[in-house]
């Protein structure tokens, strides 16, 4: 029997034959893995499926394209794809701006839009929205649907969903890694996924320019005077200098969180048009989602983001003020790294 949450979606699948799947700009392993896993499942049910995104996958996720083609935007191809599709499934996002050039197809007559996501903060714009913030990854959400039809869940689907799960749990290191995550992982491994191979493809297939870029960013890391907030600043000229793009910043915010006393890390990206993209990560106590939502963004309690209509210097000032207030409101008797923070080198490159 189909789960009540998935009944409307299952009815759409039964009634329609032509599907297009998309995720957000600068796609990550959760978005891409979910697209591929669900896309393979729909194809197994005899559906016509196209995975179509604003841009290509990052270098370290290109391996997913051997399971299912990952198309990126061209105007002529987009018109053909969306002109033929009956259902558009958008995964791992709810803010239409994050569709990039695909957002012009939102609301197209005759096209039913479905949102599948695990983030909070944005008002989903689909005709059908299945949003479950308790899930560690959108891949976990889609897994719940696929396991209702277990005879079709095979090794390629499992590899794609495992990629999604590994990405959004930080290889099972983040606080969203619960018993359900491990149960899902165990099932996918039993279907033939080779964990070491997938992890290697994600984490060890990098290019030399990215390594040099990461070295530069770590050298220029900035911290607040008390060492509780750390941040990076990225400008278009810097990306061009190292021949990298936004996807090459993935994982950067995890480095400072290994330092005792750091409560939150921020990546500021100058978008080159007077706006600044802000990505925040918490070490486990600061609710960065609350801060993001107050400024029009969203995400999860310990991982959230937003775009500020401010140039980079102003954005840094805005966010550091908000984060300083959040840190000051923490119970000092429960600060696990208070002693270490007190002895950290203050104000590095601030």
CSV table of C-alpha atoms in Angstrom, one decimal:
chain,number,residue,atom,x,y,z
A,1,UNK,CA,0.0,0.0,0.0
A,2,UNK,CA,1.3,3.4,-1.0
A,3,UNK,CA,2.2,5.9,1.9
A,4,UNK,CA,-0.4,8.7,2.2
A,5,UNK,CA,2.4,11.3,1.7
A,6,UNK,CA,3.3,9.8,-1.6
A,7,UNK,CA,-0.2,9.0,-2.9
A,8,UNK,CA,-0.6,12.2,-5.0
A,9,UNK,CA,2.9,11.8,-6.4
A,10,UNK,CA,2.2,8.2,-7.3
A,11,UNK,CA,-1.0,9.2,-9.1
A,12,UNK,CA,1.0,11.7,-11.2
A,13,UNK,CA,3.5,9.0,-12.1
A,14,UNK,CA,0.7,6.6,-13.1
A,15,UNK,CA,-1.1,9.2,-15.2
A,16,UNK,CA,1.9,10.7,-17.1
A,17,UNK,CA,4.7,9.5,-19.3
A,18,UNK,CA,7.1,12.4,-19.9
A,19,UNK,CA,9.1,13.8,-17.0
A,20,UNK,CA,11.9,16.3,-16.7
A,21,UNK,CA,14.0,16.4,-13.5
A,22,UNK,CA,16.0,19.5,-12.3
A,23,UNK,CA,17.9,20.8,-9.3
A,24,UNK,CA,19.4,24.0,-8.2
A,25,UNK,CA,22.3,26.0,-9.8
A,26,UNK,CA,25.7,24.9,-8.7
A,27,UNK,CA,24.3,21.4,-8.2
A,28,UNK,CA,25.6,19.2,-5.4
A,29,UNK,CA,25.7,15.5,-4.8
A,30,UNK,CA,22.3,15.4,-3.1
A,31,UNK,CA,20.5,17.2,-5.9
A,32,UNK,CA,22.3,15.3,-8.7
A,33,UNK,CA,22.1,11.9,-6.9
A,34,UNK,CA,18.4,12.4,-6.2
A,35,UNK,CA,17.7,13.3,-9.9
A,36,UNK,CA,19.6,10.3,-11.2
A,37,UNK,CA,18.1,7.8,-8.6
A,38,UNK,CA,14.6,8.9,-9.2
A,39,UNK,CA,15.1,9.3,-12.9
A,40,UNK,CA,16.3,5.7,-13.2
A,41,UNK,CA,13.3,4.5,-11.3
A,42,UNK,CA,10.9,6.3,-13.5
A,43,UNK,CA,12.7,4.9,-16.6
A,44,UNK,CA,12.3,1.4,-15.1
A,45,UNK,CA,8.6,2.1,-15.1
A,46,UNK,CA,8.6,2.9,-18.8
A,47,UNK,CA,8.6,6.7,-18.5
A,48,UNK,CA,10.5,9.1,-20.7
A,49,UNK,CA,12.9,11.0,-18.5
A,50,UNK,CA,15.3,13.9,-19.1
A,51,UNK,CA,17.6,15.3,-16.4
A,52,UNK,CA,18.0,19.0,-17.3
A,53,UNK,CA,19.8,21.6,-15.1
A,54,UNK,CA,21.0,25.1,-15.4
A,55,UNK,CA,24.7,24.0,-15.6
A,56,UNK,CA,26.8,20.9,-15.7
A,57,UNK,CA,27.7,18.8,-12.7
A,58,UNK,CA,30.9,19.6,-10.7
A,59,UNK,CA,33.9,17.6,-11.8
A,60,UNK,CA,33.7,15.2,-8.8
A,61,UNK,CA,30.0,14.3,-9.6
A,62,UNK,CA,30.4,13.7,-13.3
A,63,UNK,CA,30.5,9.9,-12.6
A,64,UNK,CA,26.7,10.0,-12.1
A,65,UNK,CA,26.3,10.8,-15.8
A,66,UNK,CA,27.3,7.3,-16.7
A,67,UNK,CA,24.1,6.1,-15.0
A,68,UNK,CA,21.9,8.7,-16.6
A,69,UNK,CA,22.7,11.6,-19.0
A,70,UNK,CA,22.9,15.0,-17.2
A,71,UNK,CA,22.0,17.7,-19.6
A,72,UNK,CA,22.7,21.4,-19.0
A,73,UNK,CA,21.0,24.5,-20.4
A,74,UNK,CA,20.8,25.6,-24.0
A,75,UNK,CA,17.9,27.7,-25.1
A,76,UNK,CA,16.8,25.5,-28.0
A,77,UNK,CA,17.1,22.3,-26.1
A,78,UNK,CA,15.2,23.8,-23.1
A,79,UNK,CA,12.3,24.7,-25.3
A,80,UNK,CA,12.2,21.2,-26.7
A,81,UNK,CA,12.5,19.5,-23.3
A,82,UNK,CA,9.9,21.5,-21.5
A,83,UNK,CA,7.6,21.6,-24.5
A,84,UNK,CA,7.4,17.9,-24.4
A,85,UNK,CA,7.3,17.3,-20.7
A,86,UNK,CA,4.1,16.7,-18.7
A,87,UNK,CA,5.6,16.7,-15.2
A,88,UNK,CA,8.6,18.7,-13.9
A,89,UNK,CA,10.1,17.3,-10.8
A,90,UNK,CA,12.4,19.8,-9.0
A,91,UNK,CA,14.6,18.4,-6.2
A,92,UNK,CA,16.6,19.7,-3.3
A,93,UNK,CA,15.3,23.3,-3.5
A,94,UNK,CA,12.2,25.5,-3.2
A,95,UNK,CA,13.4,29.0,-4.2
A,96,UNK,CA,12.7,29.5,-7.9
A,97,UNK,CA,15.6,31.9,-8.3
A,98,UNK,CA,17.9,28.9,-7.7
A,99,UNK,CA,16.7,27.3,-10.9
A,100,UNK,CA,18.8,29.9,-12.8
A,101,UNK,CA,17.8,30.0,-16.4
A,102,UNK,CA,15.2,27.3,-16.0
A,103,UNK,CA,12.9,29.5,-13.8
A,104,UNK,CA,11.3,30.9,-17.0
A,105,UNK,CA,9.5,27.6,-17.3
A,106,UNK,CA,7.8,27.8,-13.9
A,107,UNK,CA,4.0,28.0,-14.4
A,108,UNK,CA,4.2,26.8,-18.1
A,109,UNK,CA,0.7,25.8,-19.1
A,110,UNK,CA,0.2,22.0,-19.2
A,111,UNK,CA,3.3,21.3,-17.1
A,112,UNK,CA,2.7,20.0,-13.5
A,113,UNK,CA,5.5,21.0,-11.2
A,114,UNK,CA,6.5,18.9,-8.2
A,115,UNK,CA,8.9,20.0,-5.4
A,116,UNK,CA,10.8,17.3,-3.5
A,117,UNK,CA,13.0,18.8,-0.7
A,118,UNK,CA,14.2,18.7,2.8
A,119,UNK,CA,15.0,22.3,3.4
A,120,UNK,CA,13.0,24.9,5.4
A,121,UNK,CA,12.6,28.6,4.9
A,122,UNK,CA,11.1,29.1,1.4
A,123,UNK,CA,7.5,28.8,0.3
A,124,UNK,CA,7.5,25.9,-2.2
A,125,UNK,CA,6.0,27.0,-5.6
A,126,UNK,CA,5.0,23.6,-7.0
A,127,UNK,CA,1.6,22.2,-7.8
A,128,UNK,CA,2.6,19.4,-5.5
A,129,UNK,CA,5.1,20.0,-2.7
A,130,UNK,CA,6.6,17.2,-0.6
A,131,UNK,CA,9.0,18.9,1.9
A,132,UNK,CA,10.2,16.9,4.9
A,133,UNK,CA,12.9,18.9,6.9
A,134,UNK,CA,13.5,15.9,9.1
A,135,UNK,CA,15.2,14.1,6.3
A,136,UNK,CA,19.0,14.3,6.2
A,137,UNK,CA,19.0,14.6,2.4
A,138,UNK,CA,16.5,14.8,-0.4
A,139,UNK,CA,17.9,11.5,-1.5
A,140,UNK,CA,16.6,10.0,1.7
A,141,UNK,CA,13.2,11.5,1.0
A,142,UNK,CA,13.1,9.9,-2.5
A,143,UNK,CA,14.4,6.6,-1.1
A,144,UNK,CA,11.3,6.4,1.1
A,145,UNK,CA,9.3,6.5,-2.1
A,146,UNK,CA,11.4,4.0,-4.1
A,147,UNK,CA,11.4,1.5,-1.3
A,148,UNK,CA,7.6,1.3,-1.6
A,149,UNK,CA,8.4,-0.6,-4.9
A,150,UNK,CA,11.4,-2.6,-3.7
A,151,UNK,CA,11.6,-5.0,-6.6
A,152,UNK,CA,12.7,-2.1,-8.9
A,153,UNK,CA,15.3,-0.6,-6.6
A,154,UNK,CA,18.6,-1.7,-8.1
A,155,UNK,CA,22.3,-1.1,-7.9
A,156,UNK,CA,22.5,2.0,-10.1
A,157,UNK,CA,19.6,3.7,-8.3
A,158,UNK,CA,21.2,2.7,-5.0
A,159,UNK,CA,24.6,4.3,-6.1
A,160,UNK,CA,22.9,7.5,-7.0
A,161,UNK,CA,21.0,7.7,-3.7
A,162,UNK,CA,24.1,6.7,-1.7
A,163,UNK,CA,25.9,9.7,-3.4
A,164,UNK,CA,23.1,12.0,-2.2
A,165,UNK,CA,23.2,10.6,1.3
A,166,UNK,CA,27.0,10.8,1.6
A,167,UNK,CA,27.0,14.4,0.4
A,168,UNK,CA,24.5,15.8,2.8
A,169,UNK,CA,25.6,13.9,5.8
A,170,UNK,CA,29.3,14.9,5.3
A,171,UNK,CA,30.1,11.2,4.8
A,172,UNK,CA,28.0,10.4,7.9
A,173,UNK,CA,29.8,13.0,10.1
A,174,UNK,CA,27.1,15.6,10.4
A,175,UNK,CA,24.5,15.8,13.2
A,176,UNK,CA,21.8,14.8,10.7
A,177,UNK,CA,23.3,11.3,10.6
A,178,UNK,CA,20.7,9.3,12.6
A,179,UNK,CA,19.6,5.6,12.7
A,180,UNK,CA,17.4,6.0,9.7
A,181,UNK,CA,20.4,7.3,7.7
A,182,UNK,CA,22.5,4.2,8.6
A,183,UNK,CA,19.6,1.9,7.9
A,184,UNK,CA,19.2,3.4,4.4
A,185,UNK,CA,22.9,3.2,3.8
A,186,UNK,CA,23.0,-0.4,4.9
A,187,UNK,CA,20.2,-1.3,2.5
A,188,UNK,CA,21.9,0.5,-0.4
A,189,UNK,CA,25.2,-1.3,0.3
A,190,UNK,CA,23.3,-4.6,0.3
A,191,UNK,CA,22.2,-3.8,-3.3
A,192,UNK,CA,25.8,-3.6,-4.5
A,193,UNK,CA,27.0,-0.1,-3.8
A,194,UNK,CA,30.8,0.0,-3.1
A,195,UNK,CA,31.1,2.7,-0.5
A,196,UNK,CA,34.9,3.1,-0.9
A,197,UNK,CA,34.5,3.7,-4.6
A,198,UNK,CA,31.7,6.2,-4.3
A,199,UNK,CA,33.6,8.1,-1.5
A,200,UNK,CA,36.7,8.2,-3.6
A,201,UNK,CA,34.9,9.5,-6.6
A,202,UNK,CA,33.3,12.3,-4.5
A,203,UNK,CA,36.3,13.3,-2.4
A,204,UNK,CA,39.4,12.3,-4.4
A,205,UNK,CA,38.6,13.4,-8.0
A,206,UNK,CA,39.7,17.0,-7.8
A,207,UNK,CA,41.8,19.2,-10.1
A,208,UNK,CA,45.0,20.9,-9.2
A,209,UNK,CA,43.6,24.4,-9.6
A,210,UNK,CA,41.0,23.7,-6.9
A,211,UNK,CA,43.8,22.6,-4.5
A,212,UNK,CA,45.7,25.8,-5.1
A,213,UNK,CA,42.4,27.8,-4.6
A,214,UNK,CA,41.7,26.0,-1.3
A,215,UNK,CA,45.2,26.8,-0.1
A,216,UNK,CA,44.7,30.5,-0.9
A,217,UNK,CA,41.4,30.6,0.9
A,218,UNK,CA,42.7,28.9,4.0
A,219,UNK,CA,45.6,31.3,4.1
A,220,UNK,CA,43.1,34.3,3.9
A,221,UNK,CA,40.7,32.9,6.5
A,222,UNK,CA,39.4,35.6,8.8
A,223,UNK,CA,38.1,35.3,12.4
A,224,UNK,CA,36.2,37.4,14.9
A,225,UNK,CA,38.1,38.9,17.8
A,226,UNK,CA,37.0,36.1,20.1
A,227,UNK,CA,37.6,33.4,17.6
A,228,UNK,CA,34.0,32.1,17.6
A,229,UNK,CA,33.2,33.1,14.1
A,230,UNK,CA,35.3,32.3,11.0
A,231,UNK,CA,34.7,33.4,7.5
A,232,UNK,CA,35.9,33.3,3.9
A,233,UNK,CA,35.5,35.9,1.2
A,234,UNK,CA,35.3,34.9,-2.5
A,235,UNK,CA,35.2,37.4,-5.4
A,236,UNK,CA,34.7,36.7,-9.1
A,237,UNK,CA,38.3,37.8,-9.8
A,238,UNK,CA,39.6,35.2,-7.4
A,239,UNK,CA,37.6,32.4,-9.0
A,240,UNK,CA,38.9,33.5,-12.4
A,241,UNK,CA,42.5,33.7,-11.2
A,242,UNK,CA,42.5,30.0,-10.1
A,243,UNK,CA,40.2,28.8,-13.0
A,244,UNK,CA,37.6,27.5,-10.6
A,245,UNK,CA,33.9,28.1,-10.1
A,246,UNK,CA,31.4,28.1,-7.2
A,247,UNK,CA,31.3,24.3,-7.0
A,248,UNK,CA,35.0,24.3,-6.0
A,249,UNK,CA,34.2,26.0,-2.7
A,250,UNK,CA,32.4,22.9,-1.6
A,251,UNK,CA,33.8,21.6,1.7
A,252,UNK,CA,35.7,24.8,2.5
A,253,UNK,CA,33.5,25.7,5.4
A,254,UNK,CA,34.2,22.4,7.1
A,255,UNK,CA,37.9,23.2,7.8
A,256,UNK,CA,37.4,25.9,10.5
A,257,UNK,CA,34.8,23.9,12.3
A,258,UNK,CA,37.6,21.5,13.3
A,259,UNK,CA,39.1,24.2,15.5
A,260,UNK,CA,37.9,24.3,19.1
A,261,UNK,CA,36.1,27.5,19.9
A,262,UNK,CA,34.7,28.1,16.4
A,263,UNK,CA,30.9,28.2,16.7
A,264,UNK,CA,30.0,29.2,13.1
A,265,UNK,CA,31.6,29.5,9.7
A,266,UNK,CA,30.5,31.7,6.8
A,267,UNK,CA,31.4,31.7,3.1
A,268,UNK,CA,30.7,35.0,1.5
A,269,UNK,CA,30.6,35.0,-2.3
A,270,UNK,CA,30.5,38.3,-4.2
A,271,UNK,CA,28.1,37.8,-7.0
A,272,UNK,CA,29.5,40.7,-9.0
A,273,UNK,CA,26.3,42.6,-9.2
A,274,UNK,CA,26.1,44.3,-5.8
A,275,UNK,CA,24.7,41.1,-4.1
A,276,UNK,CA,26.4,38.6,-1.8
A,277,UNK,CA,25.7,35.0,-1.4
A,278,UNK,CA,26.0,33.8,2.2
A,279,UNK,CA,26.5,30.1,3.2
A,280,UNK,CA,26.6,29.4,6.9
A,281,UNK,CA,27.6,26.3,8.9
A,282,UNK,CA,27.2,25.9,12.7
A,283,UNK,CA,29.5,23.7,14.9
A,284,UNK,CA,26.4,22.5,16.7
A,285,UNK,CA,25.0,25.2,18.9
A,286,UNK,CA,24.2,28.4,16.8
A,287,UNK,CA,20.9,28.1,14.9
A,288,UNK,CA,22.1,29.5,11.6
A,289,UNK,CA,18.7,28.7,10.0
A,290,UNK,CA,17.0,31.2,12.3
A,291,UNK,CA,19.5,33.9,11.2
A,292,UNK,CA,19.0,33.1,7.6
A,293,UNK,CA,15.2,33.1,7.8
A,294,UNK,CA,15.2,36.5,9.4
A,295,UNK,CA,17.0,37.8,6.4
A,296,UNK,CA,14.9,36.0,3.7
A,297,UNK,CA,17.0,32.8,3.4
A,298,UNK,CA,16.7,29.3,5.0
A,299,UNK,CA,18.1,25.8,5.2
A,300,UNK,CA,18.6,23.7,8.3
A,301,UNK,CA,19.5,24.5,11.9
A,302,UNK,CA,23.2,23.9,11.4
A,303,UNK,CA,23.5,24.7,7.7
A,304,UNK,CA,21.7,27.6,6.0
A,305,UNK,CA,22.1,30.3,3.4
A,306,UNK,CA,20.8,33.4,1.8
A,307,UNK,CA,21.5,36.1,-0.7
A,308,UNK,CA,21.9,39.7,0.6
A,309,UNK,CA,21.2,42.7,-1.6
A,310,UNK,CA,24.5,44.2,-0.3
A,311,UNK,CA,28.1,44.4,-1.6
A,312,UNK,CA,30.5,42.0,0.1
A,313,UNK,CA,31.9,44.4,2.8
A,314,UNK,CA,28.4,45.3,4.0
A,315,UNK,CA,27.3,41.7,3.9
A,316,UNK,CA,30.3,40.7,6.1
A,317,UNK,CA,29.4,43.4,8.6
A,318,UNK,CA,25.7,42.4,8.6
A,319,UNK,CA,26.3,38.7,9.2
A,320,UNK,CA,29.1,39.1,11.7
A,321,UNK,CA,26.8,41.3,13.8
A,322,UNK,CA,24.0,38.8,13.7
A,323,UNK,CA,26.3,35.9,14.5
A,324,UNK,CA,28.0,37.8,17.3
A,325,UNK,CA,24.6,38.3,18.9
A,326,UNK,CA,23.7,34.6,18.5
A,327,UNK,CA,27.0,33.5,20.1
A,328,UNK,CA,26.6,36.0,22.9
A,329,UNK,CA,23.1,34.4,23.6
A,330,UNK,CA,24.6,30.9,24.1
A,331,UNK,CA,24.8,29.6,27.6
A,332,UNK,CA,28.4,30.1,28.6
A,333,UNK,CA,28.3,27.2,31.0
A,334,UNK,CA,27.6,24.9,28.2
A,335,UNK,CA,30.2,26.1,25.7
A,336,UNK,CA,32.2,22.9,25.0
A,337,UNK,CA,35.1,24.9,23.7
A,338,UNK,CA,35.0,28.0,25.9
A,339,UNK,CA,38.5,27.4,27.4
A,340,UNK,CA,40.0,26.8,24.0
A,341,UNK,CA,38.4,29.9,22.5
A,342,UNK,CA,39.7,32.0,25.3
A,343,UNK,CA,43.2,31.0,24.4
A,344,UNK,CA,42.8,31.2,20.6
A,345,UNK,CA,44.7,33.8,18.6
A,346,UNK,CA,42.1,36.6,18.3
A,347,UNK,CA,41.2,38.7,15.3
A,348,UNK,CA,43.2,36.7,12.6
A,349,UNK,CA,43.2,38.8,9.4
A,350,UNK,CA,40.0,40.6,10.5
